[in-house]
Amino acid sequence: MDTNNLPANVLDPDCPSRVIFQRIGDKWASLVVQVLADGPIRFSELRKMVHVVTPKVLTQTLRTLERDGFITRTVHAQVPPRVDYELTELGASLLEPLTLLRLWAEDHVPSILKARDAYDDAQDEAVIGG
Amino acid sequence: MDTNNLPANVLDPDCPSRVIFQRIGDKWASLVVQVLADGPIRFSELRKMVHVVTPKVLTQTLRTLERDGFITRTVHAQVPPRVDYELTELGASLLEPLTLLRLWAEDHVPSILKARDAYDDAQDEAVIGG
DNA sequence: GTTATTGGTATCCATGAGGTAACTAAGTTC
DNA sequence: GAACTTAGTTACCTCATGGATACCAATAAC
């Protein structure tokens, strides 16, 4: 391992990649990015798409994504206000790995639910068996 | 949208794929899976690899991964005890998308840090400018 | 009988993530 | 002048996650 060239390593708690890796795993951030895949969208539309997120939390999520360079925020001088959010090139580049992960999750739902049932049954038997 | 055939959709809060998608984003789970990529490993070794995780939290993470069918837990009848954790086929299949995401994160660390600096500078100027 | 080892568990506690609800700006409509 | 609109902000509260610490079981070595 070449520590001079700072090899990024998610397992190192001091490596920025670990922080970034976990930011991607954020409850809302990755969902927002995937909604933005269909093009620019305004705040209220986004709220509807990402079902059940409070304005406060959505704002927090969007600010963080903006700060990290994943999205841009465009305020239109209108009344009532109109604000559009759009993926940057960086944000768009995240779509590919993120989509693969989403597809994996969607594909393996049955396997995981099955594993859970089997595990829970085994637990029950262990308890009954004493 | 065909609701009878249950099209998996991460954006639907009631879809199991959303839960699973977010479990992958768990602080420790995805890290553990990536460590297990190198083959079976015992509890104490795992703790050293995933740097700074308390035994309680590691146990919780491992139990959840086991329940969801990502890993197996093998207890050897020895004293002192030896417990090995190993990826299942399901868990191993997650490695591919997860690795792509990790590589993305590691590759884009500089871009993100740069975006952050630019954003913070802009914020500072806005404050100074009044 | 004391100590060391491994893989945990039990208990308590602090942080913070996220939810609720009310409020604001600013112009348009009624 | 009251109400509606969008895109938030603010204050307040709650609950779960995760951290710190101590302890335990079982046996072998000393």
PDB file of C-alpha atoms in Angstrom, chain B:
ATOM      1  CA  MET B   1     -47.438   0.519 -13.478  1.00  0.00           C
ATOM      2  CA  ASP B   2     -48.544  -3.024 -12.779  1.00  0.00           C
ATOM      3  CA  THR B   3     -49.319  -3.243  -9.100  1.00  0.00           C
ATOM      4  CA  ASN B   4     -50.279  -6.892  -9.323  1.00  0.00           C
ATOM      5  CA  ASN B   5     -46.845  -8.047 -10.356  1.00  0.00           C
ATOM      6  CA  LEU B   6     -45.295  -5.863  -7.675  1.00  0.00           C
ATOM      7  CA  PRO B   7     -42.738  -3.961  -9.725  1.00  0.00           C
ATOM      8  CA  ALA B   8     -39.953  -3.234  -7.258  1.00  0.00           C
ATOM      9  CA  ASN B   9     -39.583   0.498  -6.810  1.00  0.00           C
ATOM     10  CA  VAL B  10     -37.145   2.106  -4.417  1.00  0.00           C
ATOM     11  CA  LEU B  11     -39.184   5.305  -4.442  1.00  0.00           C
ATOM     12  CA  ASP B  12     -42.199   3.577  -2.945  1.00  0.00           C
ATOM     13  CA  PRO B  13     -41.920   3.713   0.844  1.00  0.00           C
ATOM     14  CA  ASP B  14     -43.961   0.507   1.080  1.00  0.00           C
ATOM     15  CA  CYS B  15     -41.731  -1.474  -1.275  1.00  0.00           C
ATOM     16  CA  PRO B  16     -39.326  -3.872   0.452  1.00  0.00           C
ATOM     17  CA  SER B  17     -36.636  -2.875  -2.036  1.00  0.00           C
ATOM     18  CA  ARG B  18     -36.508   0.547  -0.382  1.00  0.00           C
ATOM     19  CA  VAL B  19     -35.769  -1.034   2.970  1.00  0.00           C
ATOM     20  CA  ILE B  20     -33.140  -3.291   1.461  1.00  0.00           C
ATOM     21  CA  PHE B  21     -31.630  -0.438  -0.509  1.00  0.00           C
ATOM     22  CA  GLN B  22     -31.250   1.521   2.701  1.00  0.00           C
ATOM     23  CA  ARG B  23     -29.870  -1.446   4.602  1.00  0.00           C
ATOM     24  CA  ILE B  24     -27.050  -1.587   2.079  1.00  0.00           C
ATOM     25  CA  GLY B  25     -26.413   2.044   2.898  1.00  0.00           C
ATOM     26  CA  ASP B  26     -26.015   1.113   6.560  1.00  0.00           C
ATOM     27  CA  LYS B  27     -22.989   2.630   8.238  1.00  0.00           C
ATOM     28  CA  TRP B  28     -21.248  -0.682   8.905  1.00  0.00           C
ATOM     29  CA  ALA B  29     -23.000  -3.375   6.881  1.00  0.00           C
ATOM     30  CA  SER B  30     -21.536  -2.474   3.511  1.00  0.00           C
ATOM     31  CA  LEU B  31     -18.078  -2.178   5.036  1.00  0.00           C
ATOM     32  CA  VAL B  32     -18.355  -5.621   6.592  1.00  0.00           C
ATOM     33  CA  VAL B  33     -19.479  -7.148   3.313  1.00  0.00           C
ATOM     34  CA  GLN B  34     -16.475  -5.677   1.571  1.00  0.00           C
ATOM     35  CA  VAL B  35     -14.074  -7.035   4.183  1.00  0.00           C
ATOM     36  CA  LEU B  36     -15.633 -10.476   3.854  1.00  0.00           C
ATOM     37  CA  ALA B  37     -14.840 -10.340   0.152  1.00  0.00           C
ATOM     38  CA  ASP B  38     -11.385 -11.697   1.033  1.00  0.00           C
ATOM     39  CA  GLY B  39     -12.836 -14.857   2.522  1.00  0.00           C
ATOM     40  CA  PRO B  40     -14.069 -16.054   5.917  1.00  0.00           C
ATOM     41  CA  ILE B  41     -12.918 -14.092   8.907  1.00  0.00           C
ATOM     42  CA  ARG B  42     -13.434 -14.282  12.650  1.00  0.00           C
ATOM     43  CA  PHE B  43     -15.033 -11.706  14.909  1.00  0.00           C
ATOM     44  CA  SER B  44     -11.909 -10.176  16.383  1.00  0.00           C
ATOM     45  CA  GLU B  45     -10.160  -9.957  12.999  1.00  0.00           C
ATOM     46  CA  LEU B  46     -13.207  -8.270  11.544  1.00  0.00           C
ATOM     47  CA  ARG B  47     -13.137  -5.714  14.326  1.00  0.00           C
ATOM     48  CA  LYS B  48      -9.566  -4.856  13.492  1.00  0.00           C
ATOM     49  CA  MET B  49     -10.321  -4.536   9.772  1.00  0.00           C
ATOM     50  CA  VAL B  50     -13.377  -2.343  10.168  1.00  0.00           C
ATOM     51  CA  HIS B  51     -11.386  -0.048  12.423  1.00  0.00           C
ATOM     52  CA  VAL B  52     -13.125   1.403  15.469  1.00  0.00           C
ATOM     53  CA  VAL B  53     -16.433  -0.376  15.765  1.00  0.00           C
ATOM     54  CA  THR B  54     -17.687  -1.449  19.191  1.00  0.00           C
ATOM     55  CA  PRO B  55     -18.439  -5.137  19.705  1.00  0.00           C
ATOM     56  CA  LYS B  56     -22.085  -4.397  20.340  1.00  0.00           C
ATOM     57  CA  VAL B  57     -22.567  -2.585  17.069  1.00  0.00           C
ATOM     58  CA  LEU B  58     -20.543  -5.139  15.129  1.00  0.00           C
ATOM     59  CA  THR B  59     -22.662  -7.942  16.564  1.00  0.00           C
ATOM     60  CA  GLN B  60     -25.843  -6.090  15.638  1.00  0.00           C
ATOM     61  CA  THR B  61     -24.575  -5.570  12.108  1.00  0.00           C
ATOM     62  CA  LEU B  62     -23.541  -9.207  11.721  1.00  0.00           C
ATOM     63  CA  ARG B  63     -26.872 -10.507  13.042  1.00  0.00           C
ATOM     64  CA  THR B  64     -28.787  -8.368  10.595  1.00  0.00           C
ATOM     65  CA  LEU B  65     -26.586  -9.462   7.706  1.00  0.00           C
ATOM     66  CA  GLU B  66     -27.051 -13.073   8.767  1.00  0.00           C
ATOM     67  CA  ARG B  67     -30.808 -12.703   9.035  1.00  0.00           C
ATOM     68  CA  ASP B  68     -30.988 -11.190   5.573  1.00  0.00           C
ATOM     69  CA  GLY B  69     -28.972 -14.074   4.147  1.00  0.00           C
ATOM     70  CA  PHE B  70     -25.841 -12.118   3.267  1.00  0.00           C
ATOM     71  CA  ILE B  71     -23.491 -14.022   5.554  1.00  0.00           C
ATOM     72  CA  THR B  72     -23.215 -17.275   7.493  1.00  0.00           C
ATOM     73  CA  ARG B  73     -22.020 -17.611  11.064  1.00  0.00           C
ATOM     74  CA  THR B  74     -20.057 -20.728  11.982  1.00  0.00           C
ATOM     75  CA  VAL B  75     -19.267 -21.520  15.603  1.00  0.00           C
ATOM     76  CA  HIS B  76     -16.340 -23.873  16.187  1.00  0.00           C
ATOM     77  CA  ALA B  77     -16.479 -25.925  19.380  1.00  0.00           C
ATOM     78  CA  GLN B  78     -13.230 -24.657  20.773  1.00  0.00           C
ATOM     79  CA  VAL B  79     -12.013 -22.846  23.817  1.00  0.00           C
ATOM     80  CA  PRO B  80     -11.465 -19.994  23.525  1.00  0.00           C
ATOM     81  CA  PRO B  81     -14.327 -19.840  21.055  1.00  0.00           C
ATOM     82  CA  ARG B  82     -13.814 -19.312  17.349  1.00  0.00           C
ATOM     83  CA  VAL B  83     -16.574 -17.938  15.166  1.00  0.00           C
ATOM     84  CA  ASP B  84     -16.174 -17.474  11.441  1.00  0.00           C
ATOM     85  CA  TYR B  85     -18.211 -15.217   9.256  1.00  0.00           C
ATOM     86  CA  GLU B  86     -18.442 -15.823   5.542  1.00  0.00           C
ATOM     87  CA  LEU B  87     -20.347 -14.393   2.604  1.00  0.00           C
ATOM     88  CA  THR B  88     -23.174 -16.455   1.171  1.00  0.00           C
ATOM     89  CA  GLU B  89     -23.803 -16.575  -2.561  1.00  0.00           C
ATOM     90  CA  LEU B  90     -26.301 -13.768  -2.092  1.00  0.00           C
ATOM     91  CA  GLY B  91     -23.788 -11.696  -0.171  1.00  0.00           C
ATOM     92  CA  ALA B  92     -21.099 -12.337  -2.762  1.00  0.00           C
ATOM     93  CA  SER B  93     -23.444 -11.210  -5.524  1.00  0.00           C
ATOM     94  CA  LEU B  94     -23.720  -7.849  -3.801  1.00  0.00           C
ATOM     95  CA  LEU B  95     -19.976  -7.373  -4.047  1.00  0.00           C
ATOM     96  CA  GLU B  96     -20.054  -6.370  -7.700  1.00  0.00           C
ATOM     97  CA  PRO B  97     -22.385  -3.352  -7.490  1.00  0.00           C
ATOM     98  CA  LEU B  98     -20.974  -2.431  -4.091  1.00  0.00           C
ATOM     99  CA  THR B  99     -17.416  -2.431  -5.399  1.00  0.00           C
ATOM    100  CA  LEU B 100     -18.408  -0.229  -8.314  1.00  0.00           C
ATOM    101  CA  LEU B 101     -19.908   2.233  -5.878  1.00  0.00           C
ATOM    102  CA  ARG B 102     -16.825   2.134  -3.684  1.00  0.00           C
ATOM    103  CA  LEU B 103     -14.559   2.737  -6.655  1.00  0.00           C
ATOM    104  CA  TRP B 104     -16.758   5.630  -7.731  1.00  0.00           C
ATOM    105  CA  ALA B 105     -16.474   7.150  -4.260  1.00  0.00           C
ATOM    106  CA  GLU B 106     -12.730   6.667  -4.153  1.00  0.00           C
ATOM    107  CA  ASP B 107     -12.290   8.072  -7.663  1.00  0.00           C
ATOM    108  CA  HIS B 108     -14.361  11.179  -7.048  1.00  0.00           C
ATOM    109  CA  VAL B 109     -12.984  12.221  -3.672  1.00  0.00           C
ATOM    110  CA  PRO B 110     -10.993  15.118  -5.220  1.00  0.00           C
ATOM    111  CA  SER B 111     -13.968  16.435  -7.229  1.00  0.00           C
ATOM    112  CA  ILE B 112     -16.170  16.427  -4.159  1.00  0.00           C
ATOM    113  CA  LEU B 113     -13.622  18.062  -1.883  1.00  0.00           C
ATOM    114  CA  LYS B 114     -13.099  20.731  -4.552  1.00  0.00           C
ATOM    115  CA  ALA B 115     -16.845  21.335  -4.872  1.00  0.00           C
ATOM    116  CA  ARG B 116     -17.090  21.673  -1.106  1.00  0.00           C
ATOM    117  CA  ASP B 117     -14.327  24.255  -0.952  1.00  0.00           C
ATOM    118  CA  ALA B 118     -15.903  26.259  -3.766  1.00  0.00           C
ATOM    119  CA  TYR B 119     -19.309  26.144  -2.066  1.00  0.00           C
ATOM    120  CA  ASP B 120     -17.932  27.161   1.314  1.00  0.00           C
ATOM    121  CA  ASP B 121     -15.982  30.043  -0.259  1.00  0.00           C
ATOM    122  CA  ALA B 122     -19.134  31.257  -2.001  1.00  0.00           C
ATOM    123  CA  GLN B 123     -20.978  31.114   1.312  1.00  0.00           C
ATOM    124  CA  ASP B 124     -18.247  33.129   3.016  1.00  0.00           C
ATOM    125  CA  GLU B 125     -18.333  35.794   0.293  1.00  0.00           C
ATOM    126  CA  ALA B 126     -22.094  36.046   0.540  1.00  0.00           C
ATOM    127  CA  VAL B 127     -21.774  36.689   4.258  1.00  0.00           C
ATOM    128  CA  ILE B 128     -18.980  39.236   3.860  1.00  0.00           C
ATOM    129  CA  GLY B 129     -20.745  40.942   0.993  1.00  0.00           C
ATOM    130  CA  GLY B 130     -23.846  41.198   3.186  1.00  0.00           C
TER     131      GLY B 130
END
